[in-house]
PDB file of C-alpha atoms and ligand atoms in Angstrom:
ATOM      1  CA  UNK A 106      93.898 163.114 119.198  1.00  0.00           C
ATOM      2  CA  UNK A 107      93.714 165.071 115.957  1.00  0.00           C
ATOM      3  CA  UNK A 108      97.018 165.249 114.122  1.00  0.00           C
ATOM      4  CA  UNK A 109      97.830 167.900 111.529  1.00  0.00           C
ATOM      5  CA  UNK A 110     100.029 167.105 108.533  1.00  0.00           C
ATOM      6  CA  UNK A 111     101.081 170.043 106.324  1.00  0.00           C
ATOM      7  CA  UNK A 112     101.758 168.911 102.748  1.00  0.00           C
ATOM      8  CA  UNK A 113     105.041 170.329 101.462  1.00  0.00           C
ATOM      9  CA  UNK A 114     103.698 170.154  97.903  1.00  0.00           C
ATOM     10  CA  UNK A 115     102.326 173.669  98.552  1.00  0.00           C
ATOM     11  CA  UNK A 116     105.563 175.022 100.094  1.00  0.00           C
ATOM     12  CA  UNK A 117     108.064 177.280  98.338  1.00  0.00           C
ATOM     13  CA  UNK A 118     110.724 174.756  97.311  1.00  0.00           C
ATOM     14  CA  UNK A 119     113.355 177.480  96.931  1.00  0.00           C
ATOM     15  CA  UNK A 120     113.105 178.216 100.653  1.00  0.00           C
ATOM     16  CA  UNK A 121     112.248 174.820 102.048  1.00  0.00           C
ATOM     17  CA  UNK A 122     114.160 175.174 105.321  1.00  0.00           C
ATOM     18  CA  UNK A 123     112.411 178.375 106.399  1.00  0.00           C
ATOM     19  CA  UNK A 124     109.091 177.046 105.090  1.00  0.00           C
ATOM     20  CA  UNK A 125     109.397 173.977 107.292  1.00  0.00           C
ATOM     21  CA  UNK A 126     110.263 176.176 110.236  1.00  0.00           C
ATOM     22  CA  UNK A 127     106.841 177.864 109.903  1.00  0.00           C
ATOM     23  CA  UNK A 128     104.939 174.582 110.342  1.00  0.00           C
ATOM     24  CA  UNK A 129     106.807 173.087 113.281  1.00  0.00           C
ATOM     25  CA  UNK A 130     103.699 173.244 115.496  1.00  0.00           C
ATOM     26  CA  UNK A 131     102.164 170.514 113.316  1.00  0.00           C
ATOM     27  CA  UNK A 132     102.425 166.794 114.094  1.00  0.00           C
ATOM     28  CA  UNK A 133     103.481 165.209 110.817  1.00  0.00           C
ATOM     29  CA  UNK A 134     105.125 166.447 107.644  1.00  0.00           C
ATOM     30  CA  UNK A 135     103.250 165.084 104.629  1.00  0.00           C
ATOM     31  CA  UNK A 136     105.510 164.420 101.631  1.00  0.00           C
ATOM     32  CA  UNK A 137     103.823 163.677  98.292  1.00  0.00           C
ATOM     33  CA  UNK A 138     105.951 161.607  95.943  1.00  0.00           C
ATOM     34  CA  UNK A 139     104.556 161.416  92.380  1.00  0.00           C
ATOM     35  CA  UNK A 140     106.001 159.489  89.459  1.00  0.00           C
ATOM     36  CA  UNK A 141     104.054 160.852  86.482  1.00  0.00           C
ATOM     37  CA  UNK A 142     102.538 157.392  85.905  1.00  0.00           C
ATOM     38  CA  UNK A 143     100.314 156.623  88.865  1.00  0.00           C
ATOM     39  CA  UNK A 144      99.229 160.266  88.792  1.00  0.00           C
ATOM     40  CA  UNK A 145      99.545 162.819  85.969  1.00  0.00           C
ATOM     41  CA  UNK A 146     102.171 164.897  87.794  1.00  0.00           C
ATOM     42  CA  UNK A 147     105.792 164.579  88.956  1.00  0.00           C
ATOM     43  CA  UNK A 148     106.791 166.093  92.293  1.00  0.00           C
ATOM     44  CA  UNK A 149     110.011 165.217  94.129  1.00  0.00           C
ATOM     45  CA  UNK A 150     111.782 162.095  95.246  1.00  0.00           C
ATOM     46  CA  UNK A 151     114.549 160.505  97.251  1.00  0.00           C
ATOM     47  CA  UNK A 152     117.334 163.173  97.167  1.00  0.00           C
ATOM     48  CA  UNK A 153     114.910 165.926  98.153  1.00  0.00           C
ATOM     49  CA  UNK A 154     113.391 163.937 101.009  1.00  0.00           C
ATOM     50  CA  UNK A 155     116.851 163.029 102.316  1.00  0.00           C
ATOM     51  CA  UNK A 156     117.496 166.738 102.867  1.00  0.00           C
ATOM     52  CA  UNK A 157     113.996 167.355 104.218  1.00  0.00           C
ATOM     53  CA  UNK A 158     114.656 164.627 106.785  1.00  0.00           C
ATOM     54  CA  UNK A 159     117.774 166.478 107.941  1.00  0.00           C
ATOM     55  CA  UNK A 160     115.963 169.763 108.516  1.00  0.00           C
ATOM     56  CA  UNK A 161     112.700 168.699 110.173  1.00  0.00           C
ATOM     57  CA  UNK A 162     111.941 167.167 113.543  1.00  0.00           C
ATOM     58  CA  UNK A 163     108.364 166.349 112.527  1.00  0.00           C
ATOM     59  CA  UNK A 164     107.229 162.803 111.871  1.00  0.00           C
ATOM     60  CA  UNK A 165     107.831 162.225 108.158  1.00  0.00           C
ATOM     61  CA  UNK A 166     104.630 160.998 106.501  1.00  0.00           C
ATOM     62  CA  UNK A 167     105.585 159.842 103.004  1.00  0.00           C
ATOM     63  CA  UNK A 168     102.673 159.428 100.573  1.00  0.00           C
ATOM     64  CA  UNK A 169     103.843 157.381  97.604  1.00  0.00           C
ATOM     65  CA  UNK A 170     101.770 158.044  94.494  1.00  0.00           C
ATOM     66  CA  UNK A 171     103.927 155.747  92.394  1.00  0.00           C
ATOM     67  CA  UNK A 172     103.377 152.574  90.375  1.00  0.00           C
ATOM     68  CA  UNK A 173     104.679 149.328  91.912  1.00  0.00           C
ATOM     69  CA  UNK A 174     105.841 150.943  95.159  1.00  0.00           C
ATOM     70  CA  UNK A 175     107.502 147.733  96.364  1.00  0.00           C
ATOM     71  CA  UNK A 176     110.483 148.760  94.200  1.00  0.00           C
ATOM     72  CA  UNK A 177     111.139 151.832  96.333  1.00  0.00           C
ATOM     73  CA  UNK A 178     109.762 151.402  99.863  1.00  0.00           C
ATOM     74  CA  UNK A 179     113.133 150.327 101.279  1.00  0.00           C
ATOM     75  CA  UNK A 180     114.804 153.496 100.011  1.00  0.00           C
ATOM     76  CA  UNK A 181     112.085 155.716 101.454  1.00  0.00           C
ATOM     77  CA  UNK A 182     112.442 153.887 104.767  1.00  0.00           C
ATOM     78  CA  UNK A 183     116.234 154.169 104.799  1.00  0.00           C
ATOM     79  CA  UNK A 184     116.164 157.911 104.169  1.00  0.00           C
ATOM     80  CA  UNK A 185     114.176 158.304 107.370  1.00  0.00           C
ATOM     81  CA  UNK A 186     110.452 158.290 106.577  1.00  0.00           C
ATOM     82  CA  UNK A 187     108.491 157.407 109.715  1.00  0.00           C
ATOM     83  CA  UNK A 188     105.267 156.438 107.926  1.00  0.00           C
ATOM     84  CA  UNK A 189     105.145 155.177 104.347  1.00  0.00           C
ATOM     85  CA  UNK A 190     101.803 154.998 102.547  1.00  0.00           C
ATOM     86  CA  UNK A 191     101.278 153.116  99.292  1.00  0.00           C
ATOM     87  CA  UNK A 192      98.203 153.099  97.067  1.00  0.00           C
ATOM     88  CA  UNK A 193      95.989 150.021  96.814  1.00  0.00           C
ATOM     89  CA  UNK A 194      95.587 150.759  93.083  1.00  0.00           C
ATOM     90  CA  UNK A 195      99.329 150.890  92.393  1.00  0.00           C
ATOM     91  CA  UNK A 196      99.953 147.133  92.014  1.00  0.00           C
ATOM     92  CA  UNK A 197      98.415 143.674  92.430  1.00  0.00           C
ATOM     93  CA  UNK A 198      97.268 142.810  95.984  1.00  0.00           C
ATOM     94  CA  UNK A 199     100.146 140.325  96.479  1.00  0.00           C
ATOM     95  CA  UNK A 200     102.753 143.012  95.758  1.00  0.00           C
ATOM     96  CA  UNK A 201     100.921 145.590  97.872  1.00  0.00           C
ATOM     97  CA  UNK A 202     100.989 143.136 100.794  1.00  0.00           C
ATOM     98  CA  UNK A 203     104.722 142.620 100.220  1.00  0.00           C
ATOM     99  CA  UNK A 204     105.281 146.383 100.183  1.00  0.00           C
ATOM    100  CA  UNK A 205     103.397 146.826 103.482  1.00  0.00           C
ATOM    101  CA  UNK A 206     105.341 143.948 105.055  1.00  0.00           C
ATOM    102  CA  UNK A 207     108.613 145.433 103.849  1.00  0.00           C
ATOM    103  CA  UNK A 208     107.742 148.832 105.361  1.00  0.00           C
ATOM    104  CA  UNK A 209     107.187 147.178 108.752  1.00  0.00           C
ATOM    105  CA  UNK A 210     110.309 145.043 108.367  1.00  0.00           C
ATOM    106  CA  UNK A 211     112.200 148.323 108.004  1.00  0.00           C
ATOM    107  CA  UNK A 212     110.775 149.370 111.381  1.00  0.00           C
ATOM    108  CA  UNK A 213     108.425 151.981 109.915  1.00  0.00           C
ATOM    109  CA  UNK A 214     104.702 152.545 110.129  1.00  0.00           C
ATOM    110  CA  UNK A 215     102.755 151.411 107.090  1.00  0.00           C
ATOM    111  CA  UNK A 216      99.839 153.076 105.374  1.00  0.00           C
ATOM    112  CA  UNK A 217      97.449 152.154 102.588  1.00  0.00           C
ATOM    113  CA  UNK A 218      95.617 154.756 100.523  1.00  0.00           C
ATOM    114  CA  UNK A 219      92.572 154.603  98.272  1.00  0.00           C
ATOM    115  CA  UNK A 220      91.581 157.020  95.515  1.00  0.00           C
ATOM    116  CA  UNK A 221      88.048 158.505  95.422  1.00  0.00           C
ATOM    117  CA  UNK A 222      86.776 155.825  93.009  1.00  0.00           C
ATOM    118  CA  UNK A 223      88.054 152.907  95.106  1.00  0.00           C
ATOM    119  CA  UNK A 224      85.594 151.384  97.598  1.00  0.00           C
ATOM    120  CA  UNK A 225      86.554 150.782 101.228  1.00  0.00           C
ATOM    121  CA  UNK A 226      86.086 147.007 100.752  1.00  0.00           C
ATOM    122  CA  UNK A 227      89.368 146.966  98.781  1.00  0.00           C
ATOM    123  CA  UNK A 228      91.125 147.594 102.124  1.00  0.00           C
ATOM    124  CA  UNK A 229      90.055 144.205 103.581  1.00  0.00           C
ATOM    125  CA  UNK A 230      93.251 142.240 102.809  1.00  0.00           C
ATOM    126  CA  UNK A 231      95.418 144.978 104.313  1.00  0.00           C
ATOM    127  CA  UNK A 232      93.659 145.685 107.617  1.00  0.00           C
ATOM    128  CA  UNK A 233      96.108 143.698 109.752  1.00  0.00           C
ATOM    129  CA  UNK A 234      99.149 145.110 107.957  1.00  0.00           C
ATOM    130  CA  UNK A 235      98.663 148.855 108.348  1.00  0.00           C
ATOM    131  CA  UNK A 236      99.012 151.587 110.962  1.00  0.00           C
ATOM    132  CA  UNK A 237      97.191 154.168 108.864  1.00  0.00           C
ATOM    133  CA  UNK A 238      94.508 154.300 106.176  1.00  0.00           C
ATOM    134  CA  UNK A 239      94.536 157.339 103.895  1.00  0.00           C
ATOM    135  CA  UNK A 240      91.204 158.185 102.296  1.00  0.00           C
ATOM    136  CA  UNK A 241      91.829 160.552  99.378  1.00  0.00           C
ATOM    137  CA  UNK A 242      89.268 163.355  99.329  1.00  0.00           C
ATOM    138  CA  UNK A 243      90.417 164.606  95.882  1.00  0.00           C
ATOM    139  CA  UNK A 244      91.853 162.797  92.858  1.00  0.00           C
ATOM    140  CA  UNK A 245      95.547 162.479  93.723  1.00  0.00           C
ATOM    141  CA  UNK A 246      98.054 164.489  91.704  1.00  0.00           C
ATOM    142  CA  UNK A 247      97.626 168.150  92.536  1.00  0.00           C
ATOM    143  CA  UNK A 248      97.228 170.484  95.490  1.00  0.00           C
ATOM    144  CA  UNK A 249      94.530 173.136  95.697  1.00  0.00           C
ATOM    145  CA  UNK A 250      91.540 171.046  94.540  1.00  0.00           C
ATOM    146  CA  UNK A 251      88.058 171.118  96.075  1.00  0.00           C
ATOM    147  CA  UNK A 252      87.099 168.635  98.795  1.00  0.00           C
ATOM    148  CA  UNK A 253      84.816 165.807  97.610  1.00  0.00           C
ATOM    149  CA  UNK A 254      81.990 165.696 100.153  1.00  0.00           C
ATOM    150  CA  UNK A 255      80.826 162.339  98.858  1.00  0.00           C
ATOM    151  CA  UNK A 256      83.922 160.766 100.455  1.00  0.00           C
ATOM    152  CA  UNK A 257      82.492 161.340 103.961  1.00  0.00           C
ATOM    153  CA  UNK A 258      80.505 158.058 104.066  1.00  0.00           C
ATOM    154  CA  UNK A 259      83.675 156.218 103.027  1.00  0.00           C
ATOM    155  CA  UNK A 260      85.592 157.784 105.936  1.00  0.00           C
ATOM    156  CA  UNK A 261      82.864 156.570 108.331  1.00  0.00           C
ATOM    157  CA  UNK A 262      82.921 153.132 106.740  1.00  0.00           C
ATOM    158  CA  UNK A 263      86.706 152.869 107.157  1.00  0.00           C
ATOM    159  CA  UNK A 264      86.454 153.934 110.807  1.00  0.00           C
ATOM    160  CA  UNK A 265      83.751 151.294 111.342  1.00  0.00           C
ATOM    161  CA  UNK A 266      85.886 148.574 109.717  1.00  0.00           C
ATOM    162  CA  UNK A 267      88.714 149.445 112.121  1.00  0.00           C
ATOM    163  CA  UNK A 268      86.460 149.437 115.191  1.00  0.00           C
ATOM    164  CA  UNK A 269      84.718 146.184 114.251  1.00  0.00           C
ATOM    165  CA  UNK A 270      88.109 144.517 114.182  1.00  0.00           C
ATOM    166  CA  UNK A 271      89.339 146.169 117.385  1.00  0.00           C
ATOM    167  CA  UNK A 272      92.363 147.588 115.555  1.00  0.00           C
ATOM    168  CA  UNK A 273      94.406 150.701 116.291  1.00  0.00           C
ATOM    169  CA  UNK A 274      94.697 152.416 112.900  1.00  0.00           C
ATOM    170  CA  UNK A 275      94.837 156.131 112.131  1.00  0.00           C
ATOM    171  CA  UNK A 276      92.437 157.455 109.489  1.00  0.00           C
ATOM    172  CA  UNK A 277      94.030 160.190 107.385  1.00  0.00           C
ATOM    173  CA  UNK A 278      92.282 162.433 104.863  1.00  0.00           C
ATOM    174  CA  UNK A 279      94.038 164.313 102.082  1.00  0.00           C
ATOM    175  CA  UNK A 280      92.779 166.901  99.609  1.00  0.00           C
ATOM    176  CA  UNK A 281      90.776 170.087  99.985  1.00  0.00           C
ATOM    177  CA  UNK A 282      91.049 170.147 103.777  1.00  0.00           C
ATOM    178  CA  UNK A 283      90.262 173.505 105.412  1.00  0.00           C
ATOM    179  CA  UNK A 284      88.736 174.371 108.793  1.00  0.00           C
ATOM    180  CA  UNK A 285      85.212 173.519 107.555  1.00  0.00           C
ATOM    181  CA  UNK A 286      85.976 170.276 105.741  1.00  0.00           C
ATOM    182  CA  UNK A 287      88.335 169.253 108.585  1.00  0.00           C
ATOM    183  CA  UNK A 288      85.409 169.280 110.981  1.00  0.00           C
ATOM    184  CA  UNK A 289      83.279 167.156 108.621  1.00  0.00           C
ATOM    185  CA  UNK A 290      86.114 164.632 108.297  1.00  0.00           C
ATOM    186  CA  UNK A 291      86.750 164.457 112.044  1.00  0.00           C
ATOM    187  CA  UNK A 292      83.025 163.959 112.677  1.00  0.00           C
ATOM    188  CA  UNK A 293      83.074 161.132 110.119  1.00  0.00           C
ATOM    189  CA  UNK A 294      85.988 159.429 111.890  1.00  0.00           C
ATOM    190  CA  UNK A 295      89.258 160.875 110.553  1.00  0.00           C
ATOM    191  CA  UNK A 296      92.030 161.768 113.010  1.00  0.00           C
ATOM    192  CA  UNK A 297      94.931 162.794 110.724  1.00  0.00           C
ATOM    193  CA  UNK A 298      94.348 165.829 108.507  1.00  0.00           C
ATOM    194  CA  UNK A 299      96.622 166.658 105.570  1.00  0.00           C
ATOM    195  CA  UNK A 300      96.517 170.251 104.355  1.00  0.00           C
ATOM    196  CA  UNK A 301      98.672 171.867 101.701  1.00  0.00           C
ATOM    197  CA  UNK A 302      97.174 175.066 100.349  1.00  0.00           C
ATOM    198  CA  UNK A 303      95.191 175.823 103.528  1.00  0.00           C
ATOM    199  CA  UNK A 304      98.370 175.895 105.640  1.00  0.00           C
ATOM    200  CA  UNK A 305     101.005 177.192 103.210  1.00  0.00           C
ATOM    201  CA  UNK A 306      98.571 179.730 101.741  1.00  0.00           C
ATOM    202  CA  UNK A 307      97.710 181.188 105.159  1.00  0.00           C
ATOM    203  CA  UNK A 308      99.064 184.498 106.446  1.00  0.00           C
ATOM    204  CA  UNK A 309      99.784 182.771 109.773  1.00  0.00           C
ATOM    205  CA  UNK A 310     100.633 179.123 109.438  1.00  0.00           C
ATOM    206  CA  UNK A 311     100.586 178.405 113.197  1.00  0.00           C
ATOM    207  CA  UNK A 312      97.062 179.876 113.292  1.00  0.00           C
ATOM    208  CA  UNK A 313      95.989 177.786 110.301  1.00  0.00           C
ATOM    209  CA  UNK A 314      97.315 174.658 112.026  1.00  0.00           C
ATOM    210  CA  UNK A 315      95.545 175.540 115.237  1.00  0.00           C
ATOM    211  CA  UNK A 316      92.311 176.270 113.422  1.00  0.00           C
ATOM    212  CA  UNK A 317      92.468 172.882 111.678  1.00  0.00           C
ATOM    213  CA  UNK A 318      92.817 171.268 115.097  1.00  0.00           C
ATOM    214  CA  UNK A 319      89.512 172.911 115.957  1.00  0.00           C
ATOM    215  CA  UNK A 320      91.067 175.278 118.477  1.00  0.00           C
ATOM    216  CA  UNK A 321      89.875 178.532 116.950  1.00  0.00           C
TER     217      UNK A 321
HETATM  218  C1  DX5 B  68      97.330 165.458  96.262  1.00  0.00           C
HETATM  219  C2  DX5 B  68      98.248 165.291  97.438  1.00  0.00           C
HETATM  220  C3  DX5 B  68      97.924 166.179  98.584  1.00  0.00           C
HETATM  221  C4  DX5 B  68      97.994 167.653  98.307  1.00  0.00           C
HETATM  222  C5  DX5 B  68      96.881 168.272  99.129  1.00  0.00           C
HETATM  223  O1  DX5 B  68      97.549 164.413  95.402  1.00  0.00           O
HETATM  224  O2  DX5 B  68      98.211 163.965  97.907  1.00  0.00           O
HETATM  225  O3  DX5 B  68      98.692 165.842  99.734  1.00  0.00           O
HETATM  226  O4  DX5 B  68      99.215 168.256  98.652  1.00  0.00           O
HETATM  227  O5  DX5 B  68      96.774 169.599  98.795  1.00  0.00           O
HETATM  228  P1  DX5 B  68      95.563 170.523  99.294  1.00  0.00           P
HETATM  229  O6  DX5 B  68      95.537 170.461 100.797  1.00  0.00           O
HETATM  230  O7  DX5 B  68      95.938 171.872  98.764  1.00  0.00           O
HETATM  231  O8  DX5 B  68      94.315 169.953  98.683  1.00  0.00           O
HETATM  232 ZN1   ZN B  69      99.184 163.484  99.874  1.00  0.00          ZN
END
């Protein structure tokens, strides 16, 4: 099943409650946390997501673009994230493994993400520790960038790695997703589609969500 995850980075933060109401036909709510170190931008953090948790019934999909995420995964779990994704590039493999184990210890789903320059082989040590793999299809840090078509073979490779091992792992894509690029990603093996500007920039958000699902 294809799951749609609107990214609140493109929402109007002054009207977050009504903004979230417009995307309730989606499956997940994608929340981009940026620390100004791992990526050259700062977004929002724990106090904001605590309130977001109170006003949405969607599955909270927290994408941590922060250095040494092990320091913070417990807090993002305790505030009510359902899925917490850390970046493979954000620490040494030992600490990334600890972060993924901690996420599961907290009773949450764990995700690992790789930036465009990171090969799929880097995921090897984490395959048995994750419920989701997030393949970035833009350089993380900003919404509204163009989809990188050369990530498609990596999406297929990740899907193959999962199948070869007989694992049940979602493949999420993030960055530049619109109805056209969504189809390319799904054909390559993705099943969770993040979209910020495509959904929040649309005249009808329910229609944008439905079109991303391939229903229009
Ligand atoms: C970028 C973020 C994305 C961003 C996607 O670093 O991880 O989730 O919000 O935005 P669009 O869909 O506009 O490319
Ligand atoms: Zn994201």
